[in-house]
Short mmCIF file of C-alpha atoms and ligand atoms in Angstrom, two decimals:
data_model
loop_
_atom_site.label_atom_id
_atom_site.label_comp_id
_atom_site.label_asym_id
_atom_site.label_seq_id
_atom_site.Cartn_x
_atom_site.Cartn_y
_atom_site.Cartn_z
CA UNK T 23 0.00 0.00 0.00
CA UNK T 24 1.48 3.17 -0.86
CA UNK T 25 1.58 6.19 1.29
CA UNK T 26 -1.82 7.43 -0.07
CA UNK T 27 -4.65 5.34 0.48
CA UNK T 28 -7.11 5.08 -2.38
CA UNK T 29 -10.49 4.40 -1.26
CA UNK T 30 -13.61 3.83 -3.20
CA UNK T 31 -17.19 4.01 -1.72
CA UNK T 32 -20.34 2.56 -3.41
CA UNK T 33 -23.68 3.01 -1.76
CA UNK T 34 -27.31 2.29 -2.27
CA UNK T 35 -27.27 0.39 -4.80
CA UNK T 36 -31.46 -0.75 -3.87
CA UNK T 37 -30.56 -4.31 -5.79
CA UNK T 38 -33.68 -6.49 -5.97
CA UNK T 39 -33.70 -10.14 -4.94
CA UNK T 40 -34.69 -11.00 -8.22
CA UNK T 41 -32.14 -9.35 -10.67
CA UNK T 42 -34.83 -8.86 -13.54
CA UNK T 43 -36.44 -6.49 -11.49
CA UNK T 44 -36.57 -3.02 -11.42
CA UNK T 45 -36.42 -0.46 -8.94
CA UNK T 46 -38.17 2.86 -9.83
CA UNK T 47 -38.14 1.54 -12.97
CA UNK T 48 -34.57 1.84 -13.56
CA UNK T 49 -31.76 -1.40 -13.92
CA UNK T 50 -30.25 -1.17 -10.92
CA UNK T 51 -27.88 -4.13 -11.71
CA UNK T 52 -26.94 -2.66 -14.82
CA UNK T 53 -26.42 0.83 -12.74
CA UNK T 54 -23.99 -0.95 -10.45
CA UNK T 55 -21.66 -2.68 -13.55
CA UNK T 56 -21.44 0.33 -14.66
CA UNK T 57 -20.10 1.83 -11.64
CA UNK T 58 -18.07 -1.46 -10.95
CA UNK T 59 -16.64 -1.15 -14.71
CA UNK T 60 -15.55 2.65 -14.33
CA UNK T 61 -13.96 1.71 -11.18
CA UNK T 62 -11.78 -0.98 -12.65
CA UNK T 63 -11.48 -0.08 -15.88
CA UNK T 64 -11.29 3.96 -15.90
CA UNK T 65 -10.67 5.71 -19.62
CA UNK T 66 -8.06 8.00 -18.12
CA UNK T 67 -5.06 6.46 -16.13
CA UNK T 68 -5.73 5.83 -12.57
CA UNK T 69 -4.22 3.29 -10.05
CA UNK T 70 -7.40 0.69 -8.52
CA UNK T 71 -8.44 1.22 -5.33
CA UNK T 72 -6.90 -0.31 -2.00
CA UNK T 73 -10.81 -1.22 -1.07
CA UNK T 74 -14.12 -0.89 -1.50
CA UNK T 75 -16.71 0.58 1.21
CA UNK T 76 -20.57 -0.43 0.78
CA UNK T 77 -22.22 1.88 2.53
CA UNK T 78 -25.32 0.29 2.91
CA UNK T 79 -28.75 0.01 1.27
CA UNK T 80 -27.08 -2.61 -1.17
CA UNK T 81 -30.48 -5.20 -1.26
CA UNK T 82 -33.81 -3.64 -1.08
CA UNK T 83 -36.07 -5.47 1.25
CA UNK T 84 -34.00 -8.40 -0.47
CA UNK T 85 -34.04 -11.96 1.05
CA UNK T 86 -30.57 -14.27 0.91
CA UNK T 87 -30.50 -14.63 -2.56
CA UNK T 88 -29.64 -10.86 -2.92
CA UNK T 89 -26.58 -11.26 -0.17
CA UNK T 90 -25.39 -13.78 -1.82
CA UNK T 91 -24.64 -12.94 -5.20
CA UNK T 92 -23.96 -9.73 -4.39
CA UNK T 93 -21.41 -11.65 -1.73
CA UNK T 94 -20.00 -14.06 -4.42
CA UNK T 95 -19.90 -10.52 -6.90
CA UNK T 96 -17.40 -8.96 -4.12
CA UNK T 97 -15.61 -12.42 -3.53
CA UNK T 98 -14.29 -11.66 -7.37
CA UNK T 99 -13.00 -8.39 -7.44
CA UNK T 100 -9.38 -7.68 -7.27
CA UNK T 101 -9.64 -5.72 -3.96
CA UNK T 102 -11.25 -6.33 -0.53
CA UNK T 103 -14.66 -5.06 0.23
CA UNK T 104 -16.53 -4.13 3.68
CA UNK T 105 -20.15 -3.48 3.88
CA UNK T 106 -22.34 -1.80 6.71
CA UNK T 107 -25.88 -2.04 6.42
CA UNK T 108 -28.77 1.15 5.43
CA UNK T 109 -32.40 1.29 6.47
CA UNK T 110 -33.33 -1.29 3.61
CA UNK T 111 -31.16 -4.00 4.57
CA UNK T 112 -31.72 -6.55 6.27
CA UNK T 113 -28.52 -6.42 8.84
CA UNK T 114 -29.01 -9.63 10.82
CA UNK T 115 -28.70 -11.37 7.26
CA UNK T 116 -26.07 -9.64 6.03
CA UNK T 117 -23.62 -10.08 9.26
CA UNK T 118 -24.90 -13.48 8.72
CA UNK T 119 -23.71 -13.71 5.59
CA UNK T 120 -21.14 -11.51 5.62
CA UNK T 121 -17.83 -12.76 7.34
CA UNK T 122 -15.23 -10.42 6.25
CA UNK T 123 -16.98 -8.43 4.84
CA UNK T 124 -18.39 -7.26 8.45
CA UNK T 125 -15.54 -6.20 9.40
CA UNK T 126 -15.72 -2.84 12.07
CA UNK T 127 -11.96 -1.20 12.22
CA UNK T 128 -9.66 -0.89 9.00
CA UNK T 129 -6.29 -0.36 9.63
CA UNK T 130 -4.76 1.42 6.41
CA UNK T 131 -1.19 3.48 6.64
CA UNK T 132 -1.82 6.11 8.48
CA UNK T 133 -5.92 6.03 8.37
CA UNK T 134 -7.82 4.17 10.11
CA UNK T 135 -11.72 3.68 9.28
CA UNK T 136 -13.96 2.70 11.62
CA UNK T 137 -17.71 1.32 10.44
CA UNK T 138 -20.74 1.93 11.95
CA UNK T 139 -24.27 0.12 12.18
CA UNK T 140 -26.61 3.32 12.03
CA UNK T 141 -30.42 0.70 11.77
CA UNK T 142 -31.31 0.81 15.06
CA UNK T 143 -34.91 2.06 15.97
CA UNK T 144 -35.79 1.94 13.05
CA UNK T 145 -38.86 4.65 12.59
CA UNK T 146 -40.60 2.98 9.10
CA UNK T 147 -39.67 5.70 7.43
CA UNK T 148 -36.32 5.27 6.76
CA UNK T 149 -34.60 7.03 9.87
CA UNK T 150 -32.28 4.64 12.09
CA UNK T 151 -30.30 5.09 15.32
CA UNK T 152 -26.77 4.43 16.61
CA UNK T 153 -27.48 1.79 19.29
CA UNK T 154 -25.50 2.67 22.56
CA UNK T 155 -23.16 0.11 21.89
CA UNK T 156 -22.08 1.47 18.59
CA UNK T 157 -21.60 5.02 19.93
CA UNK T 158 -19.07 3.04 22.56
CA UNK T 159 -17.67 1.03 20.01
CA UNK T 160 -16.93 4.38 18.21
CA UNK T 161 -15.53 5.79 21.58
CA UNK T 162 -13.41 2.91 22.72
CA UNK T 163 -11.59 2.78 19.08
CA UNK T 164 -11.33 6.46 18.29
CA UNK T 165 -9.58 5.97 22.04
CA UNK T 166 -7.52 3.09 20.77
CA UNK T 167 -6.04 4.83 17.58
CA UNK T 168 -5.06 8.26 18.79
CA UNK T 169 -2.70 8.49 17.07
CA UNK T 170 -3.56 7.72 13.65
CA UNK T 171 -6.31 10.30 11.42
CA UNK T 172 -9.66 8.41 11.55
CA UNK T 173 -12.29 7.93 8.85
CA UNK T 174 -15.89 7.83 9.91
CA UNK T 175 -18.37 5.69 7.93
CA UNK T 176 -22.11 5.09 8.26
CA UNK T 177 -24.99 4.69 6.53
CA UNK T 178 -27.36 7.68 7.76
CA UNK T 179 -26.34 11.39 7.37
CA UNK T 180 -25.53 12.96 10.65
CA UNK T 181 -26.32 16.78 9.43
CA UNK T 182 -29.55 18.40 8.04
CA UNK T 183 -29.46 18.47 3.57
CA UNK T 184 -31.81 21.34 3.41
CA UNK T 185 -34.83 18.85 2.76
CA UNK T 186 -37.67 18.37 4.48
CA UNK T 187 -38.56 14.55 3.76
CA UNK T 188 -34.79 13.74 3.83
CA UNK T 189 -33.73 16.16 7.04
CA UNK T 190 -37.13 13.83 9.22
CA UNK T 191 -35.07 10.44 8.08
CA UNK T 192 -31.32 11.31 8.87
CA UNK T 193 -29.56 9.78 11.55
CA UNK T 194 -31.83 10.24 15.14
CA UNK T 195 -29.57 10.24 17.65
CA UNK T 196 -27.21 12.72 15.36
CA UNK T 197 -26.24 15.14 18.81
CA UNK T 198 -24.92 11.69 20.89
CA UNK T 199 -22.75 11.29 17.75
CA UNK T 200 -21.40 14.35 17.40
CA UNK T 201 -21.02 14.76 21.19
CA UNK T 202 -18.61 11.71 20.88
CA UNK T 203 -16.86 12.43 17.67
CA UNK T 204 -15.89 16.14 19.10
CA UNK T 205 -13.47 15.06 21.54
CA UNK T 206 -10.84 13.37 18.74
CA UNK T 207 -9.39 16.24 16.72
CA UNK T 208 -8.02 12.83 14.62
CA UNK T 209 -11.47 12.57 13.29
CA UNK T 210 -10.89 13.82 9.98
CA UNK T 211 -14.17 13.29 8.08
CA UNK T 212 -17.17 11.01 8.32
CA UNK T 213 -18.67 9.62 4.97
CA UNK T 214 -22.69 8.35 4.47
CA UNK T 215 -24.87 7.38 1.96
CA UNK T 216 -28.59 7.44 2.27
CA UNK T 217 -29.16 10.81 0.49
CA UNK T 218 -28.87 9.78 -3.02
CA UNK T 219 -26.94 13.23 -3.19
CA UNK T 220 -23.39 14.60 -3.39
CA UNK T 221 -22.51 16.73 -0.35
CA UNK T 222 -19.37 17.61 1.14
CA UNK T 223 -19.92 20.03 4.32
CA UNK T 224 -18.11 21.01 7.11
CA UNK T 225 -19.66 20.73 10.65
CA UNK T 226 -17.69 22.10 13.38
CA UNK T 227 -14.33 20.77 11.97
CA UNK T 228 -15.40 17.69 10.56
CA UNK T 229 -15.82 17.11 6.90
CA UNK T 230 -19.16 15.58 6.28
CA UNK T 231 -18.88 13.63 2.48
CA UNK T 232 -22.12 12.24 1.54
CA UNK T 233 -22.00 9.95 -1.99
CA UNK T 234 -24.83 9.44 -4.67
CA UNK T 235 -26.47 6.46 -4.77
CA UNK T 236 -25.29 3.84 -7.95
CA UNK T 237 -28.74 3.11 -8.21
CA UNK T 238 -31.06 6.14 -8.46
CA UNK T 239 -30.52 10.18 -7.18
CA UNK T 240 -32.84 12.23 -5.48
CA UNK T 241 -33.37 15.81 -5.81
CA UNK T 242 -31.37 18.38 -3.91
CA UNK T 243 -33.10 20.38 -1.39
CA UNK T 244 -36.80 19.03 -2.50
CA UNK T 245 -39.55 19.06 0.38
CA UNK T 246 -40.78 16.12 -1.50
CA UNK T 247 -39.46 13.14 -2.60
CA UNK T 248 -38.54 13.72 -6.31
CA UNK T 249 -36.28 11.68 -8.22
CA UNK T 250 -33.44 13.50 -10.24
CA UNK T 251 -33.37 11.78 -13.56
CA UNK T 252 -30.72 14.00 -15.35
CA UNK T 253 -27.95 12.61 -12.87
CA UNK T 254 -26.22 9.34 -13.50
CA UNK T 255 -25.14 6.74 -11.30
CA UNK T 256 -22.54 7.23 -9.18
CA UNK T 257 -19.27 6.70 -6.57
CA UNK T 258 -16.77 8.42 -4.88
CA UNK T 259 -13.17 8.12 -4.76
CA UNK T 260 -11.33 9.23 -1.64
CA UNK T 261 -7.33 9.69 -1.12
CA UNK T 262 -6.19 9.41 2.61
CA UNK T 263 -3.08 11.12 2.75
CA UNK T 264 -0.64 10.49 5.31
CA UNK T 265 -0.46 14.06 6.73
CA UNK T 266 -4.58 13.69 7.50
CA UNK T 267 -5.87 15.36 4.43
CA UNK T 268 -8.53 13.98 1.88
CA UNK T 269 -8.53 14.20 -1.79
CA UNK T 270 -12.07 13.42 -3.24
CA UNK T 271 -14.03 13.16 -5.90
CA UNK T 272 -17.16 11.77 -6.75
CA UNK T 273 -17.71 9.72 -10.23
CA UNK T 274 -20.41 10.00 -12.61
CA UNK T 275 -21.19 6.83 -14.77
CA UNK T 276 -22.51 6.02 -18.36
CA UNK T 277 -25.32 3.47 -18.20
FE1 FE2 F 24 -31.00 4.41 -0.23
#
């Protein structure tokens, strides 16, 4: 691994159980070799990435069958993946399913990246919760690696998007986080999905990176749920540097 860590992060992807069917109309599956084929096989000169973070939302209301080929997909790419599950998963199946792809701490150079399981509570709508014991989980390793820059990761946004239906389904328990994450200045930058949108804020000192979906976007700062069809599927790339800063960009795809 070179001094720069390259990371790539794919999120909602809303796959179906069945992989004939749609979602919102749109081939999701198709969406996500797209994304998958940029990613590997980029027109301008890029190195791959070191891994691959699926940021949840990855089988929609899916049963095994989803998991599992979407498992035996990531088994045969040339770089390790790590999932975390979104309000549409089903997590107990997917740690179930997931060996090491569960994994919770990622030691990389400098970095390290620490995954979270935002679905607790959840409200029906869409909103989930950091359970208590992922807040300490958070606490105990941001304690353990002081002295390396930490990347954040969950599935839920932690700050408002300027939306009403989006801003009532973000993370709930958003202040306990934040309470937490403000006492590491090595907290560098925490990264979601969830939104369907590109956002890169900064809240208090922490970069907040939110990614587009590979499957479908929603429109910016809509009271309503509106889908944005002009915008393609998507990913982001991020560069850890060893010094604590982040290089990123986020990739649009041809389908
Ligand atoms: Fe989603």
């Amino acid at each position: 691994m070179s001094d720069t860590v390259l990371i790539a992060q794919i999120t909602d992807c809303h796959l179906q159980n069945d992989p004939e069917q749609l979602y919102r109309g749109l081939d999701v599956e198709q969406h996500l070799d797209a994304v998958l084929e940029d990613l590997f096989h980029p027109a301008e000169f890029s190195r791959p990435p070191d891994l691959i973070l699926w940021t949840g939302d990855l089988i929609h209301h899916g049963g095994p069958q989803g998991y599992l080929r979407l498992q035996q997909r990531l088994a045969q790419l040339p770089v390790p993946s790590y999932w975390i599950p979104g309000n549409h998963d089903d997590t107990a199946l997917m740690m179930q399913i997931g060996g090491a792809l569960n994994l919770r701490t990622l030691e990389c150079g400098e970095w390290v990246i620490i995954l979270l399981d935002s679905t607790s509570l959840p409200d029906g709508k869409g909103s989930g919760t950091l359970a208590q014991n992922e807040l300490d989980y958070l606490q105990q390793q941001l304690n353990q690696y002081s002295d390396r820059h930490c990347l954040v990761v969950l599935h839920h946004n932690p700050v408002k998007v300027q939306s009403g239906w989006q801003d009532s389904i973000m993370l709930a328990n958003a202040a306990s986080f934040w309470e937490v994450l403000h006492n590491y200045s090595q907290a560098k930058a925490v990264v979601c999905g969830h939104v369907h949108q590109d956002w890169d804020l900064d809240w208090q000192g922490v970069r907040v990176l939110m990614t587009p979906a590979s499957s479908v976007e929603f429109k910016k700062c809509s009271d309503q749920f509106q889908l944005d069809d002009d915008k393609k599927p998507a990913y982001r790339l991020l560069e850890l540097r060893s010094d604590g800063q982040i290089q990123t960009s986020v990739k649009r795809v041809r389908c």
